[in-house]
Amino acid sequence: MSTIQDFTGYKPTWCSGCGNWGIGMAIKQTLVQLGLTPSDIAVVFGIGCSGNMNDFLNAYTIHSLHGRAIPNAIGIKLANHKLPVICVVGDGDCYGEGGNHLLHACRGNHDITVIVHDNRVYGLTTGQVAPTAQKGYQSKSTPAGIIEVPVNPLVLALTSGATFIAQAFAADAVQMATIIKAGIEHRGFSLINILQPCVTFNKVNTYQYYLQRSYKLEKNYQKDDFRSALNKSLELLEEKFPLGVIYQVKKPTYTESLPQIKEKPLVEKERFRDFEKIVKDFI
Ligand SMILES: Cc1ncc(C[n+]2csc(CCOP(=O)(O)OP(=O)(O)O)c2C)c(N)n1
């Protein structure tokens, strides 16, 4: 049985009060609850304050490129679809630079869990505007206010084919852990958008801001109904934030649909075990 300590890496360098602390703890709690050890899971990080968790979490990790966590995660999953694979990324990373990868991962129902730290800014590079920021939001990169309308990640994922869509709040570690666990257990593509206050660079979308505008989904909410999920996701237009699993349906995953690896993962196939030979074949 593993413990939080087993998953603990270096001491985080996040600002005090940053929502990332809660998210980091919820991820570790989930991995313990799932009975995993650090070598049972692959975690792919993007670049950002969120991506710096690469050093703070002890597991098999890749600190990839900005916007490129998802294709790395898909690659790992294709090589070994028995392994749980999660991505930890920022909103700039996943909805901006890597937006294209998100769309196609949803379309393929790739069995990965994407956890997005949605702080509406580029935190690591000191507060430029990110794609989820509200129109008119003033930042050092948009002193007169952002001109573009915000990306709605929930609608984007839903209409692109994701089979699990959830939203959580960085101040509620218990609900976050429940949702992350459900996302990892879900077979198929899961997007978990976490509302994460950036206490240093975003003075608008604060803890208070989200506390006043968020609510937990009703107990009788039908998460397998596409129209209900669409309506819930559209509430972002009014800055209302439903928290919980907004959509979940069962559909074949990408690897389940791929005849070549139906019978066993690529890594277990004899001819892929001889790494020296594969390298020789290519050079
Ligand atoms: C290809 C590329 N473009 C830009 C950068 C510079 N860069 C590093 S972190 C970052 C912003 C990160 O913002 P976000 O993804 O929202 O994560 P956060 O820091 O807010 O957690 C940028 C633009 C980079 N490292 N690589």
PDB file of C-alpha atoms and ligand atoms in Angstrom:
ATOM      1  CA  MET A   1       0.000   0.000   0.000  1.00  0.00           C
ATOM      2  CA  SER A   2       1.540   3.313  -1.048  1.00  0.00           C
ATOM      3  CA  THR A   3       1.327   6.577   0.904  1.00  0.00           C
ATOM      4  CA  ILE A   4       1.252  10.298   0.057  1.00  0.00           C
ATOM      5  CA  GLN A   5       4.935  10.339   1.015  1.00  0.00           C
ATOM      6  CA  ASP A   6       5.745   7.795  -1.726  1.00  0.00           C
ATOM      7  CA  PHE A   7       4.383  10.200  -4.344  1.00  0.00           C
ATOM      8  CA  THR A   8       6.081  13.254  -2.846  1.00  0.00           C
ATOM      9  CA  GLY A   9       8.996  14.733  -4.762  1.00  0.00           C
ATOM     10  CA  TYR A  10      10.776  18.057  -4.234  1.00  0.00           C
ATOM     11  CA  LYS A  11       9.215  20.855  -2.171  1.00  0.00           C
ATOM     12  CA  PRO A  12       6.938  22.933  -4.451  1.00  0.00           C
ATOM     13  CA  THR A  13       8.021  26.427  -5.442  1.00  0.00           C
ATOM     14  CA  TRP A  14       4.462  27.666  -6.056  1.00  0.00           C
ATOM     15  CA  CYS A  15       3.385  30.989  -4.528  1.00  0.00           C
ATOM     16  CA  SER A  16       1.756  30.642  -1.158  1.00  0.00           C
ATOM     17  CA  GLY A  17      -2.024  30.450  -1.612  1.00  0.00           C
ATOM     18  CA  CYS A  18      -1.758  29.235  -5.231  1.00  0.00           C
ATOM     19  CA  GLY A  19      -4.490  26.800  -6.242  1.00  0.00           C
ATOM     20  CA  ASN A  20      -1.809  24.409  -7.476  1.00  0.00           C
ATOM     21  CA  TRP A  21      -1.102  23.264  -3.913  1.00  0.00           C
ATOM     22  CA  GLY A  22      -4.602  21.837  -3.574  1.00  0.00           C
ATOM     23  CA  ILE A  23      -4.499  20.245  -7.022  1.00  0.00           C
ATOM     24  CA  GLY A  24      -1.109  18.643  -6.300  1.00  0.00           C
ATOM     25  CA  MET A  25      -2.389  17.195  -3.036  1.00  0.00           C
ATOM     26  CA  ALA A  26      -5.620  15.938  -4.644  1.00  0.00           C
ATOM     27  CA  ILE A  27      -3.618  14.142  -7.361  1.00  0.00           C
ATOM     28  CA  LYS A  28      -1.410  12.419  -4.784  1.00  0.00           C
ATOM     29  CA  GLN A  29      -4.425  11.449  -2.649  1.00  0.00           C
ATOM     30  CA  THR A  30      -6.120   9.975  -5.706  1.00  0.00           C
ATOM     31  CA  LEU A  31      -3.114   7.883  -6.652  1.00  0.00           C
ATOM     32  CA  VAL A  32      -2.963   6.507  -3.099  1.00  0.00           C
ATOM     33  CA  GLN A  33      -6.723   5.815  -3.097  1.00  0.00           C
ATOM     34  CA  LEU A  34      -6.366   3.921  -6.367  1.00  0.00           C
ATOM     35  CA  GLY A  35      -3.786   1.684  -4.699  1.00  0.00           C
ATOM     36  CA  LEU A  36      -1.117   2.632  -7.248  1.00  0.00           C
ATOM     37  CA  THR A  37       2.613   2.906  -6.616  1.00  0.00           C
ATOM     38  CA  PRO A  38       4.767   5.584  -8.307  1.00  0.00           C
ATOM     39  CA  SER A  39       5.851   3.085 -10.957  1.00  0.00           C
ATOM     40  CA  ASP A  40       2.262   2.088 -11.848  1.00  0.00           C
ATOM     41  CA  ILE A  41       1.380   5.380 -13.540  1.00  0.00           C
ATOM     42  CA  ALA A  42       2.723   7.687 -16.233  1.00  0.00           C
ATOM     43  CA  VAL A  43       2.183  11.415 -15.791  1.00  0.00           C
ATOM     44  CA  VAL A  44       2.917  13.841 -18.610  1.00  0.00           C
ATOM     45  CA  PHE A  45       3.294  17.524 -17.792  1.00  0.00           C
ATOM     46  CA  GLY A  46       3.129  20.585 -19.983  1.00  0.00           C
ATOM     47  CA  ILE A  47       5.191  23.703 -19.361  1.00  0.00           C
ATOM     48  CA  GLY A  48       4.045  26.198 -16.771  1.00  0.00           C
ATOM     49  CA  CYS A  49       3.592  26.589 -13.021  1.00  0.00           C
ATOM     50  CA  SER A  50       1.281  23.574 -13.387  1.00  0.00           C
ATOM     51  CA  GLY A  51       3.972  21.686 -15.328  1.00  0.00           C
ATOM     52  CA  ASN A  52       6.508  22.328 -12.570  1.00  0.00           C
ATOM     53  CA  MET A  53       4.629  19.677 -10.614  1.00  0.00           C
ATOM     54  CA  ASN A  54       6.863  17.318 -12.588  1.00  0.00           C
ATOM     55  CA  ASP A  55       9.487  17.864  -9.870  1.00  0.00           C
ATOM     56  CA  PHE A  56       7.064  17.763  -6.962  1.00  0.00           C
ATOM     57  CA  LEU A  57       5.385  14.453  -7.805  1.00  0.00           C
ATOM     58  CA  ASN A  58       7.265  11.203  -7.559  1.00  0.00           C
ATOM     59  CA  ALA A  59       6.101   8.924 -10.402  1.00  0.00           C
ATOM     60  CA  TYR A  60       7.106   8.038 -13.962  1.00  0.00           C
ATOM     61  CA  THR A  61       6.852  11.481 -15.511  1.00  0.00           C
ATOM     62  CA  ILE A  62       7.699  13.405 -18.648  1.00  0.00           C
ATOM     63  CA  HIS A  63       8.076  17.183 -18.475  1.00  0.00           C
ATOM     64  CA  SER A  64       7.176  17.680 -22.120  1.00  0.00           C
ATOM     65  CA  LEU A  65       6.947  20.809 -24.297  1.00  0.00           C
ATOM     66  CA  HIS A  66       4.424  23.623 -23.943  1.00  0.00           C
ATOM     67  CA  GLY A  67       1.209  22.389 -25.587  1.00  0.00           C
ATOM     68  CA  ARG A  68       2.588  18.924 -26.281  1.00  0.00           C
ATOM     69  CA  ALA A  69       1.673  16.887 -23.220  1.00  0.00           C
ATOM     70  CA  ILE A  70      -1.315  15.208 -24.893  1.00  0.00           C
ATOM     71  CA  PRO A  71       0.534  13.678 -27.882  1.00  0.00           C
ATOM     72  CA  ASN A  72       3.188  12.322 -25.495  1.00  0.00           C
ATOM     73  CA  ALA A  73       0.457  10.785 -23.348  1.00  0.00           C
ATOM     74  CA  ILE A  74      -1.223   9.231 -26.383  1.00  0.00           C
ATOM     75  CA  GLY A  75       2.122   7.766 -27.440  1.00  0.00           C
ATOM     76  CA  ILE A  76       2.601   6.138 -24.039  1.00  0.00           C
ATOM     77  CA  LYS A  77      -0.938   4.767 -24.121  1.00  0.00           C
ATOM     78  CA  LEU A  78      -0.461   3.310 -27.595  1.00  0.00           C
ATOM     79  CA  ALA A  79       2.719   1.578 -26.461  1.00  0.00           C
ATOM     80  CA  ASN A  80       1.181   0.219 -23.266  1.00  0.00           C
ATOM     81  CA  HIS A  81      -2.546   0.618 -22.939  1.00  0.00           C
ATOM     82  CA  LYS A  82      -2.566  -1.216 -19.592  1.00  0.00           C
ATOM     83  CA  LEU A  83      -0.833   1.746 -17.960  1.00  0.00           C
ATOM     84  CA  PRO A  84      -2.938   4.598 -16.520  1.00  0.00           C
ATOM     85  CA  VAL A  85      -1.756   7.804 -18.209  1.00  0.00           C
ATOM     86  CA  ILE A  86      -2.566  11.297 -17.018  1.00  0.00           C
ATOM     87  CA  CYS A  87      -1.668  14.773 -18.265  1.00  0.00           C
ATOM     88  CA  VAL A  88      -1.225  17.760 -15.969  1.00  0.00           C
ATOM     89  CA  VAL A  89      -1.352  20.990 -17.921  1.00  0.00           C
ATOM     90  CA  GLY A  90      -2.199  24.689 -17.768  1.00  0.00           C
ATOM     91  CA  ASP A  91      -5.058  26.340 -19.645  1.00  0.00           C
ATOM     92  CA  GLY A  92      -2.562  28.169 -21.849  1.00  0.00           C
ATOM     93  CA  ASP A  93      -0.897  24.861 -22.585  1.00  0.00           C
ATOM     94  CA  CYS A  94      -4.013  22.788 -23.259  1.00  0.00           C
ATOM     95  CA  TYR A  95      -6.495  25.282 -24.709  1.00  0.00           C
ATOM     96  CA  GLY A  96      -4.015  27.626 -26.419  1.00  0.00           C
ATOM     97  CA  GLU A  97      -0.731  26.228 -27.668  1.00  0.00           C
ATOM     98  CA  GLY A  98      -1.954  22.609 -27.527  1.00  0.00           C
ATOM     99  CA  GLY A  99      -5.604  23.179 -28.440  1.00  0.00           C
ATOM    100  CA  ASN A 100      -5.322  21.206 -31.632  1.00  0.00           C
ATOM    101  CA  HIS A 101      -4.051  18.145 -29.750  1.00  0.00           C
ATOM    102  CA  LEU A 102      -6.965  18.387 -27.329  1.00  0.00           C
ATOM    103  CA  LEU A 103      -9.514  18.269 -30.141  1.00  0.00           C
ATOM    104  CA  HIS A 104      -8.022  15.193 -31.734  1.00  0.00           C
ATOM    105  CA  ALA A 105      -7.522  13.371 -28.446  1.00  0.00           C
ATOM    106  CA  CYS A 106     -11.245  13.877 -27.778  1.00  0.00           C
ATOM    107  CA  ARG A 107     -12.164  12.660 -31.260  1.00  0.00           C
ATOM    108  CA  GLY A 108     -10.160   9.470 -30.783  1.00  0.00           C
ATOM    109  CA  ASN A 109     -11.514   8.815 -27.273  1.00  0.00           C
ATOM    110  CA  HIS A 110      -7.922   8.124 -26.243  1.00  0.00           C
ATOM    111  CA  ASP A 111      -7.934   6.645 -22.761  1.00  0.00           C
ATOM    112  CA  ILE A 112      -6.024   9.408 -20.982  1.00  0.00           C
ATOM    113  CA  THR A 113      -7.020  11.794 -18.185  1.00  0.00           C
ATOM    114  CA  VAL A 114      -6.238  15.457 -18.799  1.00  0.00           C
ATOM    115  CA  ILE A 115      -6.196  17.641 -15.679  1.00  0.00           C
ATOM    116  CA  VAL A 116      -6.180  21.330 -16.571  1.00  0.00           C
ATOM    117  CA  HIS A 117      -5.154  24.045 -14.104  1.00  0.00           C
ATOM    118  CA  ASP A 118      -7.461  26.777 -15.405  1.00  0.00           C
ATOM    119  CA  ASN A 119      -6.169  30.032 -13.903  1.00  0.00           C
ATOM    120  CA  ARG A 120      -7.021  32.166 -16.966  1.00  0.00           C
ATOM    121  CA  VAL A 121      -3.429  33.438 -17.198  1.00  0.00           C
ATOM    122  CA  TYR A 122      -0.007  32.284 -18.292  1.00  0.00           C
ATOM    123  CA  GLY A 123       1.283  31.921 -14.740  1.00  0.00           C
ATOM    124  CA  LEU A 124       4.905  30.914 -15.256  1.00  0.00           C
ATOM    125  CA  THR A 125       5.622  33.714 -17.720  1.00  0.00           C
ATOM    126  CA  THR A 126       4.098  36.208 -15.234  1.00  0.00           C
ATOM    127  CA  GLY A 127       0.505  36.816 -16.145  1.00  0.00           C
ATOM    128  CA  GLN A 128      -0.142  37.188 -19.854  1.00  0.00           C
ATOM    129  CA  VAL A 129      -3.705  36.454 -20.855  1.00  0.00           C
ATOM    130  CA  ALA A 130      -4.786  32.819 -21.445  1.00  0.00           C
ATOM    131  CA  PRO A 131      -7.580  31.476 -23.700  1.00  0.00           C
ATOM    132  CA  THR A 132     -10.172  31.066 -20.916  1.00  0.00           C
ATOM    133  CA  ALA A 133      -9.943  34.735 -19.822  1.00  0.00           C
ATOM    134  CA  GLN A 134     -13.155  36.742 -20.156  1.00  0.00           C
ATOM    135  CA  LYS A 135     -13.406  39.244 -23.010  1.00  0.00           C
ATOM    136  CA  GLY A 136     -12.046  42.585 -21.826  1.00  0.00           C
ATOM    137  CA  TYR A 137      -9.720  41.074 -19.180  1.00  0.00           C
ATOM    138  CA  GLN A 138      -6.723  43.352 -18.723  1.00  0.00           C
ATOM    139  CA  SER A 139      -3.301  41.806 -18.366  1.00  0.00           C
ATOM    140  CA  LYS A 140       0.249  42.837 -19.138  1.00  0.00           C
ATOM    141  CA  SER A 141      -0.176  41.403 -22.664  1.00  0.00           C
ATOM    142  CA  THR A 142      -3.634  42.991 -23.109  1.00  0.00           C
ATOM    143  CA  PRO A 143      -3.482  46.346 -21.285  1.00  0.00           C
ATOM    144  CA  ALA A 144      -6.615  47.553 -23.095  1.00  0.00           C
ATOM    145  CA  GLY A 145      -8.460  44.269 -22.474  1.00  0.00           C
ATOM    146  CA  ILE A 146      -8.485  41.016 -24.429  1.00  0.00           C
ATOM    147  CA  ILE A 147     -10.351  41.310 -27.723  1.00  0.00           C
ATOM    148  CA  GLU A 148     -11.107  37.620 -28.315  1.00  0.00           C
ATOM    149  CA  VAL A 149     -14.003  35.729 -26.735  1.00  0.00           C
ATOM    150  CA  PRO A 150     -12.985  32.991 -24.287  1.00  0.00           C
ATOM    151  CA  VAL A 151     -12.598  29.338 -25.206  1.00  0.00           C
ATOM    152  CA  ASN A 152     -15.239  27.171 -23.550  1.00  0.00           C
ATOM    153  CA  PRO A 153     -13.245  23.999 -22.824  1.00  0.00           C
ATOM    154  CA  LEU A 154     -16.272  22.015 -21.684  1.00  0.00           C
ATOM    155  CA  VAL A 155     -18.263  22.629 -24.862  1.00  0.00           C
ATOM    156  CA  LEU A 156     -15.150  22.120 -26.963  1.00  0.00           C
ATOM    157  CA  ALA A 157     -14.433  18.710 -25.432  1.00  0.00           C
ATOM    158  CA  LEU A 158     -18.073  17.634 -25.407  1.00  0.00           C
ATOM    159  CA  THR A 159     -18.693  18.441 -29.044  1.00  0.00           C
ATOM    160  CA  SER A 160     -15.371  16.887 -30.088  1.00  0.00           C
ATOM    161  CA  GLY A 161     -16.151  13.440 -28.680  1.00  0.00           C
ATOM    162  CA  ALA A 162     -14.756  13.356 -25.112  1.00  0.00           C
ATOM    163  CA  THR A 163     -16.536  10.717 -23.045  1.00  0.00           C
ATOM    164  CA  PHE A 164     -15.842  12.195 -19.573  1.00  0.00           C
ATOM    165  CA  ILE A 165     -16.008  15.901 -18.783  1.00  0.00           C
ATOM    166  CA  ALA A 166     -15.787  17.332 -15.301  1.00  0.00           C
ATOM    167  CA  GLN A 167     -15.143  20.588 -13.522  1.00  0.00           C
ATOM    168  CA  ALA A 168     -13.660  21.079 -10.065  1.00  0.00           C
ATOM    169  CA  PHE A 169     -12.489  23.921  -7.827  1.00  0.00           C
ATOM    170  CA  ALA A 170      -8.928  24.019  -6.509  1.00  0.00           C
ATOM    171  CA  ALA A 171     -10.130  24.923  -3.010  1.00  0.00           C
ATOM    172  CA  ASP A 172     -12.101  21.679  -2.625  1.00  0.00           C
ATOM    173  CA  ALA A 173      -9.503  18.914  -2.354  1.00  0.00           C
ATOM    174  CA  VAL A 174     -12.056  16.258  -1.426  1.00  0.00           C
ATOM    175  CA  GLN A 175     -14.263  16.804  -4.486  1.00  0.00           C
ATOM    176  CA  MET A 176     -11.169  17.167  -6.699  1.00  0.00           C
ATOM    177  CA  ALA A 177      -9.834  13.790  -5.536  1.00  0.00           C
ATOM    178  CA  THR A 178     -13.232  12.140  -6.145  1.00  0.00           C
ATOM    179  CA  ILE A 179     -13.397  13.583  -9.661  1.00  0.00           C
ATOM    180  CA  ILE A 180      -9.780  12.792 -10.555  1.00  0.00           C
ATOM    181  CA  LYS A 181     -10.298   9.209  -9.364  1.00  0.00           C
ATOM    182  CA  ALA A 182     -13.443   8.899 -11.511  1.00  0.00           C
ATOM    183  CA  GLY A 183     -11.531  10.370 -14.465  1.00  0.00           C
ATOM    184  CA  ILE A 184      -8.655   7.892 -14.147  1.00  0.00           C
ATOM    185  CA  GLU A 185     -11.076   4.978 -13.710  1.00  0.00           C
ATOM    186  CA  HIS A 186     -13.070   6.073 -16.756  1.00  0.00           C
ATOM    187  CA  ARG A 187     -12.146   4.169 -19.911  1.00  0.00           C
ATOM    188  CA  GLY A 188     -11.826   6.821 -22.588  1.00  0.00           C
ATOM    189  CA  PHE A 189     -10.837  10.441 -22.876  1.00  0.00           C
ATOM    190  CA  SER A 190     -11.412  12.468 -19.702  1.00  0.00           C
ATOM    191  CA  LEU A 191     -11.085  16.214 -19.339  1.00  0.00           C
ATOM    192  CA  ILE A 192     -11.064  17.691 -15.849  1.00  0.00           C
ATOM    193  CA  ASN A 193     -11.117  21.483 -15.860  1.00  0.00           C
ATOM    194  CA  ILE A 194     -10.001  22.800 -12.486  1.00  0.00           C
ATOM    195  CA  LEU A 195     -10.815  26.409 -11.579  1.00  0.00           C
ATOM    196  CA  GLN A 196      -7.498  27.477 -10.108  1.00  0.00           C
ATOM    197  CA  PRO A 197      -7.003  30.951  -8.654  1.00  0.00           C
ATOM    198  CA  CYS A 198      -3.582  32.463  -9.481  1.00  0.00           C
ATOM    199  CA  VAL A 199      -3.087  34.679  -6.437  1.00  0.00           C
ATOM    200  CA  THR A 200      -0.156  36.583  -7.913  1.00  0.00           C
ATOM    201  CA  PHE A 201      -1.176  37.470 -11.468  1.00  0.00           C
ATOM    202  CA  ASN A 202      -4.963  37.196 -11.627  1.00  0.00           C
ATOM    203  CA  LYS A 203      -6.669  39.579  -9.248  1.00  0.00           C
ATOM    204  CA  VAL A 204     -10.104  39.087 -10.843  1.00  0.00           C
ATOM    205  CA  ASN A 205     -10.775  35.327 -10.771  1.00  0.00           C
ATOM    206  CA  THR A 206     -10.064  34.875  -7.067  1.00  0.00           C
ATOM    207  CA  TYR A 207     -11.205  32.212  -4.564  1.00  0.00           C
ATOM    208  CA  GLN A 208     -14.112  34.515  -3.656  1.00  0.00           C
ATOM    209  CA  TYR A 209     -15.012  34.917  -7.332  1.00  0.00           C
ATOM    210  CA  TYR A 210     -15.396  31.174  -7.825  1.00  0.00           C
ATOM    211  CA  LEU A 211     -17.029  30.575  -4.428  1.00  0.00           C
ATOM    212  CA  GLN A 212     -19.760  33.026  -5.345  1.00  0.00           C
ATOM    213  CA  ARG A 213     -20.385  31.594  -8.804  1.00  0.00           C
ATOM    214  CA  SER A 214     -19.866  27.831  -8.466  1.00  0.00           C
ATOM    215  CA  TYR A 215     -22.235  25.117  -7.272  1.00  0.00           C
ATOM    216  CA  LYS A 216     -22.179  21.337  -7.038  1.00  0.00           C
ATOM    217  CA  LEU A 217     -24.243  19.412  -9.581  1.00  0.00           C
ATOM    218  CA  GLU A 218     -27.547  18.164  -8.248  1.00  0.00           C
ATOM    219  CA  LYS A 219     -27.686  14.536  -6.999  1.00  0.00           C
ATOM    220  CA  ASN A 220     -30.223  13.530  -9.688  1.00  0.00           C
ATOM    221  CA  TYR A 221     -28.234  15.165 -12.516  1.00  0.00           C
ATOM    222  CA  GLN A 222     -28.150  12.868 -15.596  1.00  0.00           C
ATOM    223  CA  LYS A 223     -24.490  12.826 -16.572  1.00  0.00           C
ATOM    224  CA  ASP A 224     -25.031  10.493 -19.541  1.00  0.00           C
ATOM    225  CA  ASP A 225     -27.357  12.955 -21.286  1.00  0.00           C
ATOM    226  CA  PHE A 226     -25.540  14.951 -23.981  1.00  0.00           C
ATOM    227  CA  ARG A 227     -28.072  17.828 -24.045  1.00  0.00           C
ATOM    228  CA  SER A 228     -27.951  18.285 -20.257  1.00  0.00           C
ATOM    229  CA  ALA A 229     -24.161  18.294 -20.424  1.00  0.00           C
ATOM    230  CA  LEU A 230     -24.242  20.869 -23.195  1.00  0.00           C
ATOM    231  CA  ASN A 231     -26.575  23.114 -21.190  1.00  0.00           C
ATOM    232  CA  LYS A 232     -24.369  22.808 -18.095  1.00  0.00           C
ATOM    233  CA  SER A 233     -21.252  23.540 -20.146  1.00  0.00           C
ATOM    234  CA  LEU A 234     -22.890  26.616 -21.694  1.00  0.00           C
ATOM    235  CA  GLU A 235     -23.381  28.109 -18.225  1.00  0.00           C
ATOM    236  CA  LEU A 236     -19.764  29.270 -18.507  1.00  0.00           C
ATOM    237  CA  LEU A 237     -21.136  31.988 -20.814  1.00  0.00           C
ATOM    238  CA  GLU A 238     -22.771  33.525 -17.744  1.00  0.00           C
ATOM    239  CA  GLU A 239     -19.776  32.809 -15.503  1.00  0.00           C
ATOM    240  CA  LYS A 240     -21.688  30.089 -13.654  1.00  0.00           C
ATOM    241  CA  PHE A 241     -19.536  27.101 -12.733  1.00  0.00           C
ATOM    242  CA  PRO A 242     -21.140  23.686 -12.250  1.00  0.00           C
ATOM    243  CA  LEU A 243     -18.811  21.402 -10.264  1.00  0.00           C
ATOM    244  CA  GLY A 244     -18.796  17.639 -10.660  1.00  0.00           C
ATOM    245  CA  VAL A 245     -18.942  15.138 -13.503  1.00  0.00           C
ATOM    246  CA  ILE A 246     -20.844  16.944 -16.246  1.00  0.00           C
ATOM    247  CA  TYR A 247     -20.749  14.163 -18.826  1.00  0.00           C
ATOM    248  CA  GLN A 248     -19.828  10.492 -18.832  1.00  0.00           C
ATOM    249  CA  VAL A 249     -20.690   7.835 -21.381  1.00  0.00           C
ATOM    250  CA  LYS A 250     -19.179   4.488 -22.284  1.00  0.00           C
ATOM    251  CA  LYS A 251     -17.768   4.151 -25.796  1.00  0.00           C
ATOM    252  CA  PRO A 252     -14.905   2.075 -27.226  1.00  0.00           C
ATOM    253  CA  THR A 253     -11.518   3.703 -26.644  1.00  0.00           C
ATOM    254  CA  TYR A 254      -8.930   4.207 -29.367  1.00  0.00           C
ATOM    255  CA  THR A 255      -6.789   1.241 -28.296  1.00  0.00           C
ATOM    256  CA  GLU A 256      -9.852  -0.986 -27.890  1.00  0.00           C
ATOM    257  CA  SER A 257     -10.689  -0.219 -31.500  1.00  0.00           C
ATOM    258  CA  LEU A 258      -7.215  -0.857 -32.871  1.00  0.00           C
ATOM    259  CA  PRO A 259      -7.010  -4.460 -34.161  1.00  0.00           C
ATOM    260  CA  GLN A 260      -3.191  -4.651 -33.932  1.00  0.00           C
ATOM    261  CA  ILE A 261      -3.158  -4.303 -30.149  1.00  0.00           C
ATOM    262  CA  LYS A 262      -6.475  -5.878 -29.243  1.00  0.00           C
ATOM    263  CA  GLU A 263      -4.889  -9.046 -27.986  1.00  0.00           C
ATOM    264  CA  LYS A 264      -2.001  -7.487 -26.020  1.00  0.00           C
ATOM    265  CA  PRO A 265      -0.154  -4.169 -25.590  1.00  0.00           C
ATOM    266  CA  LEU A 266       2.609  -3.302 -28.018  1.00  0.00           C
ATOM    267  CA  VAL A 267       5.259  -3.524 -25.280  1.00  0.00           C
ATOM    268  CA  GLU A 268       4.340  -7.144 -24.613  1.00  0.00           C
ATOM    269  CA  LYS A 269       4.785  -8.202 -28.224  1.00  0.00           C
ATOM    270  CA  GLU A 270       7.892 -10.257 -28.780  1.00  0.00           C
ATOM    271  CA  ARG A 271       9.339  -8.217 -31.605  1.00  0.00           C
ATOM    272  CA  PHE A 272       9.066  -4.971 -29.633  1.00  0.00           C
ATOM    273  CA  ARG A 273      10.967  -6.378 -26.684  1.00  0.00           C
ATOM    274  CA  ASP A 274      14.293  -6.518 -28.484  1.00  0.00           C
ATOM    275  CA  PHE A 275      15.088  -2.830 -28.344  1.00  0.00           C
ATOM    276  CA  GLU A 276      18.612  -3.251 -29.760  1.00  0.00           C
ATOM    277  CA  LYS A 277      17.166  -4.918 -32.853  1.00  0.00           C
ATOM    278  CA  ILE A 278      14.566  -2.200 -33.398  1.00  0.00           C
ATOM    279  CA  VAL A 279      17.278   0.467 -33.227  1.00  0.00           C
ATOM    280  CA  LYS A 280      19.424  -1.549 -35.686  1.00  0.00           C
ATOM    281  CA  ASP A 281      16.487  -1.824 -38.112  1.00  0.00           C
ATOM    282  CA  PHE A 282      16.180   1.936 -38.190  1.00  0.00           C
ATOM    283  CA  ILE A 283      19.843   2.897 -38.626  1.00  0.00           C
TER     284      ILE A 283
HETATM  285  C1  LIG B   1       6.542  26.401 -27.464  1.00  0.00           C
HETATM  286  C2  LIG B   1       6.634  27.324 -26.284  1.00  0.00           C
HETATM  287  N1  LIG B   1       6.021  28.513 -26.345  1.00  0.00           N
HETATM  288  C3  LIG B   1       6.080  29.344 -25.282  1.00  0.00           C
HETATM  289  C4  LIG B   1       6.777  28.992 -24.173  1.00  0.00           C
HETATM  290  C5  LIG B   1       6.896  29.948 -23.012  1.00  0.00           C
HETATM  291  N2  LIG B   1       6.036  29.582 -21.928  1.00  0.00           N
HETATM  292  C6  LIG B   1       6.468  28.842 -20.894  1.00  0.00           C
HETATM  293  S1  LIG B   1       5.289  28.619 -19.741  1.00  0.00           S
HETATM  294  C7  LIG B   1       4.187  29.507 -20.626  1.00  0.00           C
HETATM  295  C8  LIG B   1       2.798  29.798 -20.120  1.00  0.00           C
HETATM  296  C9  LIG B   1       2.225  28.735 -19.276  1.00  0.00           C
HETATM  297  O1  LIG B   1       0.868  29.044 -19.020  1.00  0.00           O
HETATM  298  P1  LIG B   1      -0.161  27.911 -18.735  1.00  0.00           P
HETATM  299  O2  LIG B   1      -0.027  26.842 -19.723  1.00  0.00           O
HETATM  300  O3  LIG B   1      -1.500  28.530 -18.592  1.00  0.00           O
HETATM  301  O4  LIG B   1       0.349  27.310 -17.341  1.00  0.00           O
HETATM  302  P2  LIG B   1       0.518  28.005 -15.905  1.00  0.00           P
HETATM  303  O5  LIG B   1       1.916  28.547 -15.827  1.00  0.00           O
HETATM  304  O6  LIG B   1      -0.500  29.100 -15.782  1.00  0.00           O
HETATM  305  O7  LIG B   1       0.289  26.881 -14.966  1.00  0.00           O
HETATM  306  C10 LIG B   1       4.742  29.973 -21.824  1.00  0.00           C
HETATM  307  C11 LIG B   1       4.023  30.813 -22.817  1.00  0.00           C
HETATM  308  C12 LIG B   1       7.402  27.734 -24.159  1.00  0.00           C
HETATM  309  N3  LIG B   1       8.068  27.288 -23.082  1.00  0.00           N
HETATM  310  N4  LIG B   1       7.324  26.922 -25.227  1.00  0.00           N
END
